[in-house]
Tab-separated table of C-alpha atoms in Angstrom:
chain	number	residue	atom	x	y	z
A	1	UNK	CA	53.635	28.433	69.749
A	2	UNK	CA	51.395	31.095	69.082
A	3	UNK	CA	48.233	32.049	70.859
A	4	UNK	CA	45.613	34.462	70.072
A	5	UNK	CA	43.907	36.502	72.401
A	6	UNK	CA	39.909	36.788	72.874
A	7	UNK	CA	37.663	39.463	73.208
A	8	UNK	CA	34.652	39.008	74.958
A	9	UNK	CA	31.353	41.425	74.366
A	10	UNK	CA	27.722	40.904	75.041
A	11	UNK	CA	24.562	43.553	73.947
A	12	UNK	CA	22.438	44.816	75.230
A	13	UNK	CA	23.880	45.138	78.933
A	14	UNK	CA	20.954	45.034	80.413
A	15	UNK	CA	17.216	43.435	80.456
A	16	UNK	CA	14.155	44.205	81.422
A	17	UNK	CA	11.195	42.054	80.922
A	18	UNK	CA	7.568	43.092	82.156
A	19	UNK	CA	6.122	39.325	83.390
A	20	UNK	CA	6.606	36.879	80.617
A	21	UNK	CA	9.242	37.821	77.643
A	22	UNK	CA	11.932	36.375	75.312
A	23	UNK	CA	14.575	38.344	74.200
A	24	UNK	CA	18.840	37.490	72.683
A	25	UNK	CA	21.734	38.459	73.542
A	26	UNK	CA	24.671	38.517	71.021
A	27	UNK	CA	27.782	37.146	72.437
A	28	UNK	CA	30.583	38.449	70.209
A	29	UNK	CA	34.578	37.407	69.921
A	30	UNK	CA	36.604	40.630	68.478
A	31	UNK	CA	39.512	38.940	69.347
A	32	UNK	CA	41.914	36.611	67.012
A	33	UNK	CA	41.742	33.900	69.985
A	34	UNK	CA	39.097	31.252	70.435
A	35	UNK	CA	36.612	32.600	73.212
A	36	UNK	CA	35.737	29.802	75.699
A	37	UNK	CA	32.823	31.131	78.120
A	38	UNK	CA	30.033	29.803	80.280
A	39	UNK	CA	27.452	31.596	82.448
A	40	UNK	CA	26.764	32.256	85.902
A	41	UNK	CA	23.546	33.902	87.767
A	42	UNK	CA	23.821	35.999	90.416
A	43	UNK	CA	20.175	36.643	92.290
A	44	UNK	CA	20.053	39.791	93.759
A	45	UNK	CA	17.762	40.548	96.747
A	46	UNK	CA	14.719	43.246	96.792
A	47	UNK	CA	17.457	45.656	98.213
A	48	UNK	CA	20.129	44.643	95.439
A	49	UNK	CA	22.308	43.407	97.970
A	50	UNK	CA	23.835	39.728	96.812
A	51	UNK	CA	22.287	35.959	97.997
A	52	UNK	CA	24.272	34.133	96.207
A	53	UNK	CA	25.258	32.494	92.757
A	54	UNK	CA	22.945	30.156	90.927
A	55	UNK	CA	23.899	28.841	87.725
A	56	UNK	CA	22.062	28.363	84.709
A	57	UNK	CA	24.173	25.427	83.739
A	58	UNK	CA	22.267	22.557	85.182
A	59	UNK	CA	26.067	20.904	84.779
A	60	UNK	CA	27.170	23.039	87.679
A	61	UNK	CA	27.747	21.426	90.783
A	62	UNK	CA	27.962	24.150	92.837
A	63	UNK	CA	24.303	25.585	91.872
A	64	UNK	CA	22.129	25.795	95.386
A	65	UNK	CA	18.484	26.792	94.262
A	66	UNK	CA	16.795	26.674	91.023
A	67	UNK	CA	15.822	30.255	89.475
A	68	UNK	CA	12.530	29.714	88.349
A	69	UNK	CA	11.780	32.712	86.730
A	70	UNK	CA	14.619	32.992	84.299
A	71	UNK	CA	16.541	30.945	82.050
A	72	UNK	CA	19.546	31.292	79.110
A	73	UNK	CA	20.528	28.904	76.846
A	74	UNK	CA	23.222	27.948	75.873
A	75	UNK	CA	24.867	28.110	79.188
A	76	UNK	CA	28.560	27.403	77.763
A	77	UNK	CA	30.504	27.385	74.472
A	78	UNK	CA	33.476	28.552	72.268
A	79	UNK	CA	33.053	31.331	70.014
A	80	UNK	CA	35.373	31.652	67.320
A	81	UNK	CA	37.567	35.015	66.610
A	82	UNK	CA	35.459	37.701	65.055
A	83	UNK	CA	32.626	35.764	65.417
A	84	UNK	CA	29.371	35.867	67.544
A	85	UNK	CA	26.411	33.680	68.903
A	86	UNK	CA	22.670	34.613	69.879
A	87	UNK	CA	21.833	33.479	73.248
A	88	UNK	CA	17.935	33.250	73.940
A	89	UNK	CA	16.563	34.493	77.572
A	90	UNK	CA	13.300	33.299	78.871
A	91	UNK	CA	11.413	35.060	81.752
A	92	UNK	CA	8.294	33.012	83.236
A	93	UNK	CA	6.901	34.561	86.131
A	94	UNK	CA	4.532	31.909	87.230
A	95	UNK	CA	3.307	32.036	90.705
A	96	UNK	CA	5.711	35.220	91.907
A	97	UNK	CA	4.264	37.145	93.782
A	98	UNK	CA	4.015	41.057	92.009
A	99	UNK	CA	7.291	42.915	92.452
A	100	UNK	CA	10.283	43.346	90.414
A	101	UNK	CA	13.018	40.363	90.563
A	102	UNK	CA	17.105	40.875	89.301
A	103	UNK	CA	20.099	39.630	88.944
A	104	UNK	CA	23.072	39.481	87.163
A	105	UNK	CA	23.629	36.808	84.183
A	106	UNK	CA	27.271	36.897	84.360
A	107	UNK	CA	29.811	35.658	81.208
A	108	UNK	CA	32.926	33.586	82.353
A	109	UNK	CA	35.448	33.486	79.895
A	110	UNK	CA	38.927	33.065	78.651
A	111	UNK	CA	39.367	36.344	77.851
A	112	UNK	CA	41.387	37.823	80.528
A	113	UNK	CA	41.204	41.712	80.600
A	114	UNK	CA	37.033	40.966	80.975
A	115	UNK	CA	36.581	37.226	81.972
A	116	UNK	CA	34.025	38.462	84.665
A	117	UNK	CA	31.510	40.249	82.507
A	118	UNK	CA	27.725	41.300	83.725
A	119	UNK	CA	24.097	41.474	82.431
A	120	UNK	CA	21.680	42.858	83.877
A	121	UNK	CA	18.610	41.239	84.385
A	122	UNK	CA	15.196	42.578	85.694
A	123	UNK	CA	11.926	41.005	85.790
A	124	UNK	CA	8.823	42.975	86.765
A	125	UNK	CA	5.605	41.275	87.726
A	126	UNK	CA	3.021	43.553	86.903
A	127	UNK	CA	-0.112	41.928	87.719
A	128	UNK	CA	-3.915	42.756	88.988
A	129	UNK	CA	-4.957	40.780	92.171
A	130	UNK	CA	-8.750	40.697	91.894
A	131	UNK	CA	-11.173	40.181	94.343
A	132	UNK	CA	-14.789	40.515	95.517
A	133	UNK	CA	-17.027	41.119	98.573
A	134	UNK	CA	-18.948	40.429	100.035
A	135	UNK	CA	-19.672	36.780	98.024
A	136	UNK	CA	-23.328	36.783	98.878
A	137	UNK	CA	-25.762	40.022	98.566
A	138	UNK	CA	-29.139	38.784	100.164
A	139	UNK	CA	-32.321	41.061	99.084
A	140	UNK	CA	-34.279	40.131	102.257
A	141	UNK	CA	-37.990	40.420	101.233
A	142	UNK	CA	-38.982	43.058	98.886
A	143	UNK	CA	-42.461	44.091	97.677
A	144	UNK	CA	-44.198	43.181	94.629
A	145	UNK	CA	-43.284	45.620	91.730
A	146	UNK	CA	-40.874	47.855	93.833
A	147	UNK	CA	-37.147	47.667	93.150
A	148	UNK	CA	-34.419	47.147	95.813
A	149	UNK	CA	-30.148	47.929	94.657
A	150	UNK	CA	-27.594	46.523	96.591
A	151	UNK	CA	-23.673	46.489	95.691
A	152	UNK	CA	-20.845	44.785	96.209
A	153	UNK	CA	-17.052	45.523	95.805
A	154	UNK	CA	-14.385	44.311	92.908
A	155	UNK	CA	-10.663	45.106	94.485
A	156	UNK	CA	-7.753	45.369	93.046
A	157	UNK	CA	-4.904	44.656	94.895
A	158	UNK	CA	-2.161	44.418	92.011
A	159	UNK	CA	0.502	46.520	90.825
A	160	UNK	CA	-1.488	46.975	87.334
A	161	UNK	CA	-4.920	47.831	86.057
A	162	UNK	CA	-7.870	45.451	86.447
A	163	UNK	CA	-9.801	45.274	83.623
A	164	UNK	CA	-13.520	44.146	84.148
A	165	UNK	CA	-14.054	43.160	80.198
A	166	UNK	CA	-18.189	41.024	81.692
A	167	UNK	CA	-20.676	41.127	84.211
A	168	UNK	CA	-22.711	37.665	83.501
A	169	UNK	CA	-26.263	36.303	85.358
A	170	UNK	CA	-27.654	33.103	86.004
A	171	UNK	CA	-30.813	34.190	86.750
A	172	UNK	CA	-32.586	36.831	84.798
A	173	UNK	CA	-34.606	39.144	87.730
A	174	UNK	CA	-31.426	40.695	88.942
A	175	UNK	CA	-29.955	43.759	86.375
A	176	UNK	CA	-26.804	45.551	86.977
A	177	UNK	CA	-25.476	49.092	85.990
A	178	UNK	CA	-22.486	47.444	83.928
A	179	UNK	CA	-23.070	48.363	80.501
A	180	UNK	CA	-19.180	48.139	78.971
A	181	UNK	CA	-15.968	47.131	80.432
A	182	UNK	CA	-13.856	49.267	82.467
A	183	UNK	CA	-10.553	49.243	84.542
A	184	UNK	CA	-10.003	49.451	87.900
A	185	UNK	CA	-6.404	51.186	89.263
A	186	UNK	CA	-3.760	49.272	91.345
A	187	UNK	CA	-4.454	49.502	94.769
A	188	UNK	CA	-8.055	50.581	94.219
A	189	UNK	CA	-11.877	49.621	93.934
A	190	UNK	CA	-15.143	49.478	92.528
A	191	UNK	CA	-18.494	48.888	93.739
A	192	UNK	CA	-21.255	47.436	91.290
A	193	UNK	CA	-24.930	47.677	91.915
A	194	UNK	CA	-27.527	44.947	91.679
A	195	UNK	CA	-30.690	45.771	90.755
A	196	UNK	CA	-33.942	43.445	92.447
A	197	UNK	CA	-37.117	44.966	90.738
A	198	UNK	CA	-39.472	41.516	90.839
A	199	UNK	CA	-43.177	41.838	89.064
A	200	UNK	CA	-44.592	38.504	90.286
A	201	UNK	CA	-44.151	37.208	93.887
A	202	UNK	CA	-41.558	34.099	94.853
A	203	UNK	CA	-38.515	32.768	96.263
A	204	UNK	CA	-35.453	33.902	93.930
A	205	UNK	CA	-32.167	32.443	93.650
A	206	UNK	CA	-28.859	33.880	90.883
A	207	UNK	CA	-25.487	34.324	90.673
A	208	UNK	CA	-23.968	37.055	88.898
A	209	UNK	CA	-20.293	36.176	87.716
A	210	UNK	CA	-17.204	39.141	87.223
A	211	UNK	CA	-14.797	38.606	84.668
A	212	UNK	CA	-11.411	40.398	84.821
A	213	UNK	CA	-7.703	40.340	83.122
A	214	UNK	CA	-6.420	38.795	86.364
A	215	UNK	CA	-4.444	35.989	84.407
A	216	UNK	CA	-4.017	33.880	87.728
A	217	UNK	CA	-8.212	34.405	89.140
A	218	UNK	CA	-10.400	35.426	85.951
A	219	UNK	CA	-13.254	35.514	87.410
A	220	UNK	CA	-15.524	36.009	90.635
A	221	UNK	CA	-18.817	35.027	91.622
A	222	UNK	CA	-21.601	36.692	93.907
A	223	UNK	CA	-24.794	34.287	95.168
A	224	UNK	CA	-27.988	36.404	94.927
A	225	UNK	CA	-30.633	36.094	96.483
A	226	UNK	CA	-34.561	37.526	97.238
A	227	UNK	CA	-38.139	37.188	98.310
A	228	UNK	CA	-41.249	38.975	96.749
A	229	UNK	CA	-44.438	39.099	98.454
A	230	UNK	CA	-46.930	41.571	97.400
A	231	UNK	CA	-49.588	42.928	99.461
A	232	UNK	CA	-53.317	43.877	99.344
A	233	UNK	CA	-54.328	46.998	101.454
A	234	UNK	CA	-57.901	47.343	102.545
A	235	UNK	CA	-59.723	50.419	102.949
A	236	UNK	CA	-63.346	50.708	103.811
A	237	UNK	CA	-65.725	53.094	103.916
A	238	UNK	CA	-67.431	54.613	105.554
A	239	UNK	CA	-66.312	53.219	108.838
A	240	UNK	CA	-69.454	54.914	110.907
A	241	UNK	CA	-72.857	54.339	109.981
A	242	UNK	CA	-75.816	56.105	112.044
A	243	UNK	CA	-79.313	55.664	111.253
A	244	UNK	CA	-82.942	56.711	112.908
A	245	UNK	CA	-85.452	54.342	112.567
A	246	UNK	CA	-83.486	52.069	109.796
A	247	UNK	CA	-83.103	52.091	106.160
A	248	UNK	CA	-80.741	51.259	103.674
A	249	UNK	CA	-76.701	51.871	103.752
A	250	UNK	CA	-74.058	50.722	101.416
A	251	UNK	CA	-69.864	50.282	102.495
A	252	UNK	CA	-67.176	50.364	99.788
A	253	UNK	CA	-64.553	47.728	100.014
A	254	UNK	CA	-61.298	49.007	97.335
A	255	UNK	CA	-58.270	47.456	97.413
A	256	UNK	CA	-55.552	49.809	97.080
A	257	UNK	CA	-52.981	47.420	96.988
A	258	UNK	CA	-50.561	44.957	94.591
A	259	UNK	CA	-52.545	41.352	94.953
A	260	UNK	CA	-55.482	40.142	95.155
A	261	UNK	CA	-57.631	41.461	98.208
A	262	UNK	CA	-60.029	38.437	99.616
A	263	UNK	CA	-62.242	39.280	102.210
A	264	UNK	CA	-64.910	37.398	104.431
A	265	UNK	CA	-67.536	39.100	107.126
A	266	UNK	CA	-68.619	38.592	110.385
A	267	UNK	CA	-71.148	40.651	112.532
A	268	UNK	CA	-70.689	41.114	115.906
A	269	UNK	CA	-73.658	42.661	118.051
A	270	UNK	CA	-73.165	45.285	120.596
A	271	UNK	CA	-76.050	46.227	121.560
A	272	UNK	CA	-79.947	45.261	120.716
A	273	UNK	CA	-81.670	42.016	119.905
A	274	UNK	CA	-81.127	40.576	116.646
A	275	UNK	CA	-82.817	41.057	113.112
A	276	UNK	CA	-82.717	44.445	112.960
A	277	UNK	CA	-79.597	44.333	110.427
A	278	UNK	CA	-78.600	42.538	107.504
A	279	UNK	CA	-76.303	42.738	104.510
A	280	UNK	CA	-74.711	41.106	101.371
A	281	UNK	CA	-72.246	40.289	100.265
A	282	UNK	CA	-70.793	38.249	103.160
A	283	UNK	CA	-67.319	37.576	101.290
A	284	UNK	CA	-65.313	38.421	97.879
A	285	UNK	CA	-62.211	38.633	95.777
A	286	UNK	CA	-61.122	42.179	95.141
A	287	UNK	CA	-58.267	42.736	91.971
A	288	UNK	CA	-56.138	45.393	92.490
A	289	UNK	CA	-56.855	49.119	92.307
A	290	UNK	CA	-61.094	47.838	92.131
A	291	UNK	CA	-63.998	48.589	94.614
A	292	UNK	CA	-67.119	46.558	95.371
A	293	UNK	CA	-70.396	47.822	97.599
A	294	UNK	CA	-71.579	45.694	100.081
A	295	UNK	CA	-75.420	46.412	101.107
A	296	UNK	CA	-76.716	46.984	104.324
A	297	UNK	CA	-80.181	47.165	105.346
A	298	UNK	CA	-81.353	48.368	108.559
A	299	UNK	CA	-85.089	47.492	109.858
A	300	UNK	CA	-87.350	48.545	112.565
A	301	UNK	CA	-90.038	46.255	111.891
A	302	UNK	CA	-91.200	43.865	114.931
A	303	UNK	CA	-88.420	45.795	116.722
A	304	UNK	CA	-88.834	47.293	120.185
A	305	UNK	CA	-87.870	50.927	120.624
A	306	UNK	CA	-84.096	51.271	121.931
A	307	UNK	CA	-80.645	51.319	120.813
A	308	UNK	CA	-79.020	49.152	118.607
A	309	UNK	CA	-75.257	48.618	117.749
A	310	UNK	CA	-73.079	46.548	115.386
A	311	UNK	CA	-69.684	45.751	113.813
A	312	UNK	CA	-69.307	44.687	111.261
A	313	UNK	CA	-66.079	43.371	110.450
A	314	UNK	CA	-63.996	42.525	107.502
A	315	UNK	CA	-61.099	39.860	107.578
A	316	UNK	CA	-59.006	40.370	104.796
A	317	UNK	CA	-55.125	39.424	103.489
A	318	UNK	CA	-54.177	42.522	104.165
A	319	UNK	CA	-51.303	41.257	106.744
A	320	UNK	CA	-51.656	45.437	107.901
A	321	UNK	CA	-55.224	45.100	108.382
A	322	UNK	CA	-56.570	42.123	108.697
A	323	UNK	CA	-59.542	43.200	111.038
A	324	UNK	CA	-61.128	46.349	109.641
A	325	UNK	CA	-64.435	46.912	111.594
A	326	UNK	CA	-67.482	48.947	110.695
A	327	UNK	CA	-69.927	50.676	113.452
A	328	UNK	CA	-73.128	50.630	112.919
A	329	UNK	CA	-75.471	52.563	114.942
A	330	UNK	CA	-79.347	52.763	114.458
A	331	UNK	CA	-81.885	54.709	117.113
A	332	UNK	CA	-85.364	53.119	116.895
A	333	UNK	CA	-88.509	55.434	117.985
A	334	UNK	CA	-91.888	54.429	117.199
A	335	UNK	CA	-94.386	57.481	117.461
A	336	UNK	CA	-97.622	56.759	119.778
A	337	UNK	CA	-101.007	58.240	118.146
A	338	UNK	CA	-103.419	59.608	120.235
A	339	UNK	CA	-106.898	61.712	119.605
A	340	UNK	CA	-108.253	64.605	122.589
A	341	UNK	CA	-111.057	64.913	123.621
A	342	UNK	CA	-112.363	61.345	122.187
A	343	UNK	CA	-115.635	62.801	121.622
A	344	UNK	CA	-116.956	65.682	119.682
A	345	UNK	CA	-120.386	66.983	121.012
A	346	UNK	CA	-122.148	69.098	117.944
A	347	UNK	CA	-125.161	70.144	120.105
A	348	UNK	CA	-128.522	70.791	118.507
A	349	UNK	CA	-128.077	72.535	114.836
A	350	UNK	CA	-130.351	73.903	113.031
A	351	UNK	CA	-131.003	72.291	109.217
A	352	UNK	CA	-129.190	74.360	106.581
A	353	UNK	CA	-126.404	76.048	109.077
């Protein structure tokens, strides 16, 4: 009998796939012998030392531990003399963690000067990891028609560039300074700022919601949240009123600040019987950046002669300054009339002098 002898080749000798990938191999007989050959799959460790041989032929008994991440098929054949075949690889990287994964796909065969021969096989998972903190940014209370920024932090910590293609709201107060998408670097961060600038008061509730390239966690949410109160700030004046013997005083209420300033009155005597003092109006509503007079009048009618002291005070929303007193001083002296001598004696006068 005659036999012919195979030759066993296989290009390329080596593969390297970046996360997912299909790519062939051509298996090729230059021999004038039939070429009988099935594969093996030897999984190297992160050092490239050897753990042991899986096969990809699900036939093989001997196979301890499915590889996951790659696959050939067909596992086994003939190939006939000066022939070839294609033989399809699939990498899936699935839930790897980032890193770069090898092995050798290794081609038994019949072919006995090579019937050992060796592919190399490399899969790199090259992958951002994305994250955010802190998951909550709470405002506290901010006033009316001011603006408050707070920020939080996207990380990355992949292998490969994040890509932060949307920054989303639910809940139109709150602004950010995203305006397009950008990347973050492996191993790196990048804080975003949140913008609070409220122009009515209220309780405020939003999310804003980060999305990324991260194939395995697209996207990230942050809970916002506020309070707006405005304020009204009183100012009066003047604050010191002094009079002799009465008359009539005015005191400017303005309301310097954000709200509406309401105010109510209330006199308190120091000093003197009462009557003497009087004024209007005893209350109001103030709009912001506005004034209104309120009239005093001072009296020394049916009064006795002394001293005489008041406060007046105004109670107000103003949660700075919600007792703003006026004094109010007035001096009463009544002048005594008197005539001297009481009698005027003319003598006798002569007529016509």
């Amino acid at each position: 009998f005659c036999y012919g002898i195979p030759e066993i080749g296989v290009d390329p000798g080596e593969i390297i796939s970046i996360n997912d990938g299909d790519y062939t191999l051509e298996l090729s007989n230059t021999g004038n012998g039939y070429l009988e050959w099935g594969t093996d799959f030897v999984l190297l460790n992160r050092d490239n030392s050897l753990r042991s041989v899986r096969s990809i032929n699900n036939n093989n008994t001997n196979r301890d531990e499915e590889v996951v991440w790659f696959s050939s098929t067909p596992t086994e054949g003939v190939v006939l003399p000066s022939s070839s075949e294609e033989i399809a690889l699939t990498f899936r990287f699935g839930d790897l963690e980032i890193g770069d994964y090898s092995g050798d796909l290794i081609f038994t065969s019949n072919d006995e000067g090579n019937n050992n021969l060796a592919v190399n096989i490399l899969l790199q998972v090259s992958l951002p990891i994305f994250t955010v903190e802190p998951h909550v940014l709470d405002f506290g209370t901010v006033d009316l028609e001011t603006s408050n920024d707070l920020a939080f932090t996207i990380h990355n910590n992949g292998n490969a560039d994040l890509v932060v293609t949307d920054i989303s709201f639910d809940g139109g107060i709150f602004t950010s300074n995203f305006a397009n998408e950008f990347a973050v670097g492996a191993q790196s961060t990048n804080d975003v700022t949140i913008n609070f600038s409220p122009q009515a008061e209220g309780d405020f509730d939003g999310t804003v919601t980060v999305t990324t390239n991260d194939p395995r966690n697209e996207t990230e949410t942050v809970s916002l949240t506020a309070i707006c109160r405005g304020h009204a700030d009183i100012v009066v004046a003047p604050q010191e009123i002094e009079s002799d013997n009465g008359g009539q005083y005015s005191v400017t209420v303005t309301n310097e600040g954000n709200i509406d300033l309401n105010y109510v009155t209330e006199l308190e005597l120091v000093q003197g019987v009462a009557g003497w003092i009087t004024y209007e109006p005893v209350d109001g509503t103030i709009t912001r950046g506005q004034s209104a007079e309120v009239g005093i009048d001072l009296t020394i009618v049916d009064m006795p002669a002394g001293e005489y002291e008041a406060n007046l005070h105004f109670l107000s929303n103003d949660e700075e300054n919600e007792d703003l007193a006026v004094n109010i001083v007035m001096h009463s002296v009544k002048s005594v009339m008197f005539l001297e001598p009481e009698v005027l004696e003319f003598g006798g006068v002569n007529i016509d002098h």
